[in-house]
PDB file of C-alpha atoms in Angstrom:
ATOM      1  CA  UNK R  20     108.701  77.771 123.579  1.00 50.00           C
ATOM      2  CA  UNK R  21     110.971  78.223 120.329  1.00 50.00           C
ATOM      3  CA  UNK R  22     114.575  79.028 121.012  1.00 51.00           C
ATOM      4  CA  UNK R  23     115.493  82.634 120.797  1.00 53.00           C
ATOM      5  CA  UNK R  24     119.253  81.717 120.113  1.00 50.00           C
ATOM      6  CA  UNK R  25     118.463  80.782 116.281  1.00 47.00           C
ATOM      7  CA  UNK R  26     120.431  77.704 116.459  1.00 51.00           C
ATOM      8  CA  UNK R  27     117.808  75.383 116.112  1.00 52.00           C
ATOM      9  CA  UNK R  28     115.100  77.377 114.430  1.00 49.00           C
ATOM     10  CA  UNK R  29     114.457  76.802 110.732  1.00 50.00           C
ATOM     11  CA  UNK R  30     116.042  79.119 108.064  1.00 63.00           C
ATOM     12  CA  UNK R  31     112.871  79.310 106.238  1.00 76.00           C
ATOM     13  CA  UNK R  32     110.078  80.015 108.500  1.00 88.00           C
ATOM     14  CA  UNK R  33     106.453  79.393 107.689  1.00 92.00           C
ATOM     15  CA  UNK R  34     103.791  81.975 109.382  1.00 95.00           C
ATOM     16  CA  UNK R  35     101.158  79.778 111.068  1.00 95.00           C
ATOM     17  CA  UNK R  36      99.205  82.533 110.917  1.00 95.00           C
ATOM     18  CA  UNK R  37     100.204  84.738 108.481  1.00 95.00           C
ATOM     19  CA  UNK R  38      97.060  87.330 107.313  1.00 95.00           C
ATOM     20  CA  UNK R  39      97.958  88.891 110.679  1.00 95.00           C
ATOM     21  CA  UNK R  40     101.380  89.056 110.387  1.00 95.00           C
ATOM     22  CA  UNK R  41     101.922  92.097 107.675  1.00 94.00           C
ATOM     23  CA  UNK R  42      99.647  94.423 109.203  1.00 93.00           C
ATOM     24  CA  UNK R  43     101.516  93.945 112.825  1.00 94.00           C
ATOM     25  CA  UNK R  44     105.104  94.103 111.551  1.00 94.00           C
ATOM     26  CA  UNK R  45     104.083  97.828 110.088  1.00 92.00           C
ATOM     27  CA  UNK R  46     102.318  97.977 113.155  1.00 89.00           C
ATOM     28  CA  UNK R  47     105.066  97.729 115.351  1.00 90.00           C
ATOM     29  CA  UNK R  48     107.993  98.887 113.454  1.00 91.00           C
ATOM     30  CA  UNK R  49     108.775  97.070 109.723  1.00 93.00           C
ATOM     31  CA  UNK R  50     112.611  96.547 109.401  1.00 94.00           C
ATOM     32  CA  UNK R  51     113.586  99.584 107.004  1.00 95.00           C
ATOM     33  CA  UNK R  52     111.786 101.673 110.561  1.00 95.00           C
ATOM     34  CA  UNK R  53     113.917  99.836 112.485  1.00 96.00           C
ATOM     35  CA  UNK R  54     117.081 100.037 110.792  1.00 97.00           C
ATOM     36  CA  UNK R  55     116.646 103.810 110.523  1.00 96.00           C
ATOM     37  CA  UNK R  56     116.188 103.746 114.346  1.00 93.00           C
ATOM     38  CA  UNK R  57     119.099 101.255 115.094  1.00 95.00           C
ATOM     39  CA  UNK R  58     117.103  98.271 116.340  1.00 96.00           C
ATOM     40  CA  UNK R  59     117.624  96.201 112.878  1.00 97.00           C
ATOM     41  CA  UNK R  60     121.514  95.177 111.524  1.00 96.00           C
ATOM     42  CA  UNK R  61     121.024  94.400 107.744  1.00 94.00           C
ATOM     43  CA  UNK R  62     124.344  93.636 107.682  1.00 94.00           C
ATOM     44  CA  UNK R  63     123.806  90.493 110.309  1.00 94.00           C
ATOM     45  CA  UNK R  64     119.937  90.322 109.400  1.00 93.00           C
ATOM     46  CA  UNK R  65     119.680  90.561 113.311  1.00 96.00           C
ATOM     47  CA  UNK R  66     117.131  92.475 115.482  1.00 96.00           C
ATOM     48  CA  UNK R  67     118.828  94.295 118.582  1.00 97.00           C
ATOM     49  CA  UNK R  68     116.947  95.278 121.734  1.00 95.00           C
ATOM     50  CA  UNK R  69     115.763  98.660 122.642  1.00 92.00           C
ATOM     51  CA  UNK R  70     113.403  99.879 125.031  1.00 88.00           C
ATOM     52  CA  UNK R  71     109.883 100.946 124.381  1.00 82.00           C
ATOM     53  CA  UNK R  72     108.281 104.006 125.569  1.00 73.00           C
ATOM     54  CA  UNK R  73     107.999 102.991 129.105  1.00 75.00           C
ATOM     55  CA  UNK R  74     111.940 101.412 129.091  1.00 83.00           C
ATOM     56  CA  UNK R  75     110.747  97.561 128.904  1.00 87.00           C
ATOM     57  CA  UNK R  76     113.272  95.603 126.747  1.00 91.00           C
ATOM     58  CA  UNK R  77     111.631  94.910 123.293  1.00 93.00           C
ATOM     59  CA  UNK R  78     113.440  92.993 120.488  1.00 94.00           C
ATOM     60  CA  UNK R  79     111.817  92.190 117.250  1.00 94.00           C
ATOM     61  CA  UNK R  80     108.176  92.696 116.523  1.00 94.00           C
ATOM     62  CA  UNK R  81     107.124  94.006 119.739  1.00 91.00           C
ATOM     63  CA  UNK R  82     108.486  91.060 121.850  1.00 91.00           C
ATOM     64  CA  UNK R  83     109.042  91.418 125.656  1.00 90.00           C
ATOM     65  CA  UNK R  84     109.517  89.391 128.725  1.00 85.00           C
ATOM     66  CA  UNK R  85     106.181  90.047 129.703  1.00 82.00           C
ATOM     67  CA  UNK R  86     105.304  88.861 126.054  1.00 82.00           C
ATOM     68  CA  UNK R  87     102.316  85.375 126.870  1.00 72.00           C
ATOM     69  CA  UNK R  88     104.342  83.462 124.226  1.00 67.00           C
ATOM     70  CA  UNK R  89     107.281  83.339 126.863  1.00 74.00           C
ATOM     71  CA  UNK R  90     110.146  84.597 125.528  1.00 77.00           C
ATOM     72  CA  UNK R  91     113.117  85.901 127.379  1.00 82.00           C
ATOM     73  CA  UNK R  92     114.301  89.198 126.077  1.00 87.00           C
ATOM     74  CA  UNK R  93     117.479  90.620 127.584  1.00 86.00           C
ATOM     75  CA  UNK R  94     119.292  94.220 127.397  1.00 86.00           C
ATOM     76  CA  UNK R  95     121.962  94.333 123.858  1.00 87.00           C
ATOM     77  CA  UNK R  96     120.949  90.639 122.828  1.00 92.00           C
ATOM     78  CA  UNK R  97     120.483  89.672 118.849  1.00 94.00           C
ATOM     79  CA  UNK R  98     118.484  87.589 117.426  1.00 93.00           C
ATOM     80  CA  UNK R  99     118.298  86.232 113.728  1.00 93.00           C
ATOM     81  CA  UNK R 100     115.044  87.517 111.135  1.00 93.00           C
ATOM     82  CA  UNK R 101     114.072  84.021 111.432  1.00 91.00           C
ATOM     83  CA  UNK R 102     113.809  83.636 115.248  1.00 91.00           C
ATOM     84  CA  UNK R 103     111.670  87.087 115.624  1.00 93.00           C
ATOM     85  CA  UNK R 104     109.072  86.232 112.892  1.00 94.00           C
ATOM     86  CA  UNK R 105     108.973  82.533 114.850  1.00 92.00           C
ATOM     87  CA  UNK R 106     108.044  85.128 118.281  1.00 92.00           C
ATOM     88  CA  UNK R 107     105.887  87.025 116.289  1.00 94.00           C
ATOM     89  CA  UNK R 108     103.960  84.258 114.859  1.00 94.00           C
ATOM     90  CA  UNK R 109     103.967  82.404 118.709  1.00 92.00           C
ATOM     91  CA  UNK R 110     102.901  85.554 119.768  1.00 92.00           C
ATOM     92  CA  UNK R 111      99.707  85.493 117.715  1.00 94.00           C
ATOM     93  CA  UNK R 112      98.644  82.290 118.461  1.00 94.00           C
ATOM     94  CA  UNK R 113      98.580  83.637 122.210  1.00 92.00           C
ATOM     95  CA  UNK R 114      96.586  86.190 121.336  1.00 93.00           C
ATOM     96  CA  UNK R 115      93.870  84.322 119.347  1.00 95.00           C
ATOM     97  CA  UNK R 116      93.708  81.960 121.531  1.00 94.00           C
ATOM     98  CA  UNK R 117      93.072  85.549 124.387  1.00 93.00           C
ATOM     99  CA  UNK R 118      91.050  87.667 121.741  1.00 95.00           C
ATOM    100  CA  UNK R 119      88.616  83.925 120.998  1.00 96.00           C
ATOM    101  CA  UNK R 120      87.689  83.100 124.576  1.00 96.00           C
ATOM    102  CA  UNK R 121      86.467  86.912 124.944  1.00 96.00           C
ATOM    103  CA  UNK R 122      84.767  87.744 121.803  1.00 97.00           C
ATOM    104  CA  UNK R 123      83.388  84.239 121.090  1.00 96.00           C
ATOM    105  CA  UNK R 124      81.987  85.758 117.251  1.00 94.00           C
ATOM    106  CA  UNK R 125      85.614  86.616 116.624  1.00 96.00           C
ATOM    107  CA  UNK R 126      86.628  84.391 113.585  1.00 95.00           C
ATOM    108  CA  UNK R 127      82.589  85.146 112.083  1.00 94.00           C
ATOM    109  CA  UNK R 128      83.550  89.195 111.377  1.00 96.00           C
ATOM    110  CA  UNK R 129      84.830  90.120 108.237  1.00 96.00           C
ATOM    111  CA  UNK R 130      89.143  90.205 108.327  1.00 95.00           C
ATOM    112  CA  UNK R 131      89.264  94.139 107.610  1.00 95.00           C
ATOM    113  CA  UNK R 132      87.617  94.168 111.159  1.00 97.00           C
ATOM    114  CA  UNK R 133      89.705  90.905 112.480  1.00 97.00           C
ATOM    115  CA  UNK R 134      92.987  91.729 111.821  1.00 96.00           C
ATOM    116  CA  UNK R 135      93.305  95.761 113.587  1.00 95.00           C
ATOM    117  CA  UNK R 136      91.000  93.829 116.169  1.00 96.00           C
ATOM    118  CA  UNK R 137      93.645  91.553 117.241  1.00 96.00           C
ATOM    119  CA  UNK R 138      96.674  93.823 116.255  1.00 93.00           C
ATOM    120  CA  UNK R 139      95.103  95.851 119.368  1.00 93.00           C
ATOM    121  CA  UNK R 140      95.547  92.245 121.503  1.00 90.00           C
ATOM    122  CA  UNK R 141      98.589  92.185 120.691  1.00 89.00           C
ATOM    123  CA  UNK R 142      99.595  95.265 122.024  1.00 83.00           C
ATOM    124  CA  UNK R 143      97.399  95.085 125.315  1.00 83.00           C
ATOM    125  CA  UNK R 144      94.737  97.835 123.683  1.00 88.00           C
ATOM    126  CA  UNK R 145      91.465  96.178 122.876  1.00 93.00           C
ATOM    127  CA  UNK R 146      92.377  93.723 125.810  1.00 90.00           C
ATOM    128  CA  UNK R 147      92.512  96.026 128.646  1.00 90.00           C
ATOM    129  CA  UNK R 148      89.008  97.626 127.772  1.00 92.00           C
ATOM    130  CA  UNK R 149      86.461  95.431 128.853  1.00 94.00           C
ATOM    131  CA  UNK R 150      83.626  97.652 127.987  1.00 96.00           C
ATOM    132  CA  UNK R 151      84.623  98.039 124.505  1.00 96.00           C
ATOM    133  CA  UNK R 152      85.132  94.104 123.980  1.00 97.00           C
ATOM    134  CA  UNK R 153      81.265  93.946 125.766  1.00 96.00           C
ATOM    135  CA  UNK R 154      79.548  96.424 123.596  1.00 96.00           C
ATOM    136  CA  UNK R 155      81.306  94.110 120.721  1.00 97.00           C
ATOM    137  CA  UNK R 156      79.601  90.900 122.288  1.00 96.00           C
ATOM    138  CA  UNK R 157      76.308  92.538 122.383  1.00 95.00           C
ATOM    139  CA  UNK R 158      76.676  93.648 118.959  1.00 94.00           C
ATOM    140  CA  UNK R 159      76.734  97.303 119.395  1.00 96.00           C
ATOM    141  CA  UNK R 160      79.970  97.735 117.462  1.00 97.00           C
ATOM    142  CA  UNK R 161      79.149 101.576 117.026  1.00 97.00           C
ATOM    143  CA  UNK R 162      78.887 102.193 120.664  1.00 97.00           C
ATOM    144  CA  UNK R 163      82.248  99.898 120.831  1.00 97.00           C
ATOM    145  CA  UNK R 164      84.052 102.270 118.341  1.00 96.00           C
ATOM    146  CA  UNK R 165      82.878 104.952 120.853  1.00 96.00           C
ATOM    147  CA  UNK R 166      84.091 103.685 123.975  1.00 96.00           C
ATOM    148  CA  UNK R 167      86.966 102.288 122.839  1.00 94.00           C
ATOM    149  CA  UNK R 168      88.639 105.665 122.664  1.00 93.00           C
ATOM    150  CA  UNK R 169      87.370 106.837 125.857  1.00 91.00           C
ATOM    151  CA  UNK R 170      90.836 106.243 127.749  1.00 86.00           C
ATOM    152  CA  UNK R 171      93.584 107.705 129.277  1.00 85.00           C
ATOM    153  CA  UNK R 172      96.058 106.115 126.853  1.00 84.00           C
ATOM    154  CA  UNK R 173      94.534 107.537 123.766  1.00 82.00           C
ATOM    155  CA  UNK R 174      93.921 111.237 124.949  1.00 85.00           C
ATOM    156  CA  UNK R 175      97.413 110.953 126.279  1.00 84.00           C
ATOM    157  CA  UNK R 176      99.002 109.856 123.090  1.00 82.00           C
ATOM    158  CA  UNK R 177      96.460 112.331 120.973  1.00 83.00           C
ATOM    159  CA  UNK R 178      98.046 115.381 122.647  1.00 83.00           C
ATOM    160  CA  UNK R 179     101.679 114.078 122.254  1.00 83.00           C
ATOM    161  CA  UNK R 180     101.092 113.084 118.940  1.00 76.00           C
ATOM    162  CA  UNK R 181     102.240 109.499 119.298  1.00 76.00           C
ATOM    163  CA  UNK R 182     101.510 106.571 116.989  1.00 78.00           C
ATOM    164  CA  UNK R 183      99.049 104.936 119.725  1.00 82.00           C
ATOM    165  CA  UNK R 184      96.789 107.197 118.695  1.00 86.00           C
ATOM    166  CA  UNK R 185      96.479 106.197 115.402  1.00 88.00           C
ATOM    167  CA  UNK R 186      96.361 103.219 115.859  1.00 89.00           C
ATOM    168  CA  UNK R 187      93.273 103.322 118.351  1.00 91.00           C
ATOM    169  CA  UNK R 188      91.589 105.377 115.942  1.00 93.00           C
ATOM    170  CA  UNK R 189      91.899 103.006 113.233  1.00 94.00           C
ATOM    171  CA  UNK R 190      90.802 100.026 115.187  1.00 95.00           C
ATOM    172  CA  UNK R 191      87.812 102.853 116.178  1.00 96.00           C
ATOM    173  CA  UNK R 192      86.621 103.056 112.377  1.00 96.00           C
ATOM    174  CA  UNK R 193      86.803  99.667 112.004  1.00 96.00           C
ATOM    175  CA  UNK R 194      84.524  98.967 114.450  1.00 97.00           C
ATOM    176  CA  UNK R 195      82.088 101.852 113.403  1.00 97.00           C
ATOM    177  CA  UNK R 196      82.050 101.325 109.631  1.00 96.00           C
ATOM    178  CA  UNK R 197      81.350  97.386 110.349  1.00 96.00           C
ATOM    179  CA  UNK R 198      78.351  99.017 112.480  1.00 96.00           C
ATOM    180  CA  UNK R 199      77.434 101.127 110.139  1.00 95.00           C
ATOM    181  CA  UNK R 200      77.635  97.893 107.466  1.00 94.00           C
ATOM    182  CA  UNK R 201      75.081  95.877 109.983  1.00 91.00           C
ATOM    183  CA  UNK R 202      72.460  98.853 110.303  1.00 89.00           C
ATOM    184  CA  UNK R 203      72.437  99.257 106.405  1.00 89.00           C
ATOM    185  CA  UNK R 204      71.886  95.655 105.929  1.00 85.00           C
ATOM    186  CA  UNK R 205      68.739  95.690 108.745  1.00 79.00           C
ATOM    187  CA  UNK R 206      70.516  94.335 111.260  1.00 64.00           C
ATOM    188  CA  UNK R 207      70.195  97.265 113.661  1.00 51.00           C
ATOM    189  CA  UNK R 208      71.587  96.375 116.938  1.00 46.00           C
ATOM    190  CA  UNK R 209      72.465  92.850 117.486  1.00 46.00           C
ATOM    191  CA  UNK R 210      72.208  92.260 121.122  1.00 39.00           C
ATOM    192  CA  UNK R 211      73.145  89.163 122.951  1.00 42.00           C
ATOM    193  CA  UNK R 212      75.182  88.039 120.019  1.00 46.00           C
ATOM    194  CA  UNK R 213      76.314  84.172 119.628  1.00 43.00           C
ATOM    195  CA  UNK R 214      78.243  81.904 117.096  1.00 44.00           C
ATOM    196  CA  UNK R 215      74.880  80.756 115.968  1.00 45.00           C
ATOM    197  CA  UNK R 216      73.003  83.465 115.145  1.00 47.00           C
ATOM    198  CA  UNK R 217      75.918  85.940 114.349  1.00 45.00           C
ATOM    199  CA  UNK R 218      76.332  83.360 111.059  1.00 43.00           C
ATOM    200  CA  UNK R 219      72.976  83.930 110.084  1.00 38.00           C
ATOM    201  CA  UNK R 220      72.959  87.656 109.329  1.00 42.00           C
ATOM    202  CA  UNK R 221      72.867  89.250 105.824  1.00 34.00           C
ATOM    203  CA  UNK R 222      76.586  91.261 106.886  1.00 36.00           C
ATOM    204  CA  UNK R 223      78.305  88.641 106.957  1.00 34.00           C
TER     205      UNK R 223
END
């Protein structure tokens, strides 16, 4: 677990996995958003916490207490730029490690599917539907994109008008237009999908 003080993370720090990691900082609030909102001192180059929509203590780039990469997050504590990209990036690897032992064929689909894919791990979508993630295993990515938004959560956030929403939806297409990519290239519906033959289609 890195230290969430700062004082003996590195100044500089190096993304481990970093083709994720621009997609989920505008994701979950880029630092002009959250200087704007108050969550983000330029002047210190510190994150401050806040509570998210349901009142859990957040600080950073969506980091909680509840986050799997461990991190204790307290009411009005700071942390340096540095020590939330070094959550974020921990963070990640939890979630790769999560979004892998589900969707085996993970790291064989193309990155413009990948990366909203495990942006919705990351923020407990795509995880909590189990359907969704075995329509995906069976290949039936179109009937994924469809199920996927059959939840509470998104027709809540649809009505209010809430970012959720959006993001759902664009996980949604994602999934669709890959579908859409298979069936144009003959593949039809791919059931019982596996590492093996997965590499040997035309889509990928």
């Amino acid at each position: 677990m890195a230290d969430m003080s700062g004082e003996r993370a590195p100044k500089q720090y190096q993304f481990k996995h970093a083709e994720y990691v621009p997609y989920i900082k505008e994701a979950e609030g880029t630092i002009e958003y959250q200087t704007k909102k108050g969550s983000y001192d330029p002047k210190t180059q510190e994150f401050i916490t806040y509570s998210d929509s349901v009142g859990v203590p957040t600080i950073g780039y969506g980091t909680t207490g509840k986050s799997t990469s461990g991190f204790n997050v307290k009411e009005n504590q700071r942390i340096p730029l540095y020590v939330a990209d070094m959550a974020l990036d921990q963070e990640i690897g939890e979630k790769l490690k999560s979004v892998n032992r589900r969707i085996p064929v993970f790291n064989n689909l193309p990155e413009k599917l990948r990366i909203p894919m495990l942006s919705s791990f990351y923020r407990g979508g795509l995880s909590g539907s189990s359907e969704t993630i075995k329509k995906i295993n069976k290949g039936d990515f179109i009937g994924a994109a469809k199920e996927f938004l059959d939840n509470k959560e998104y027709k809540k956030s649809k009505k209010e008008g809430t970012g959720v929403a959006l993001r759902m939806e664009e996980l949604s297409n994602a999934l669709r237009q890959h579908g859409q990519e298979i069936k144009k290239a003959g593949g039809g519906r791919i059931m019982n999908l596996t590492k093996q033959n997965y590499n040997t289609q035309r889509f990928i």
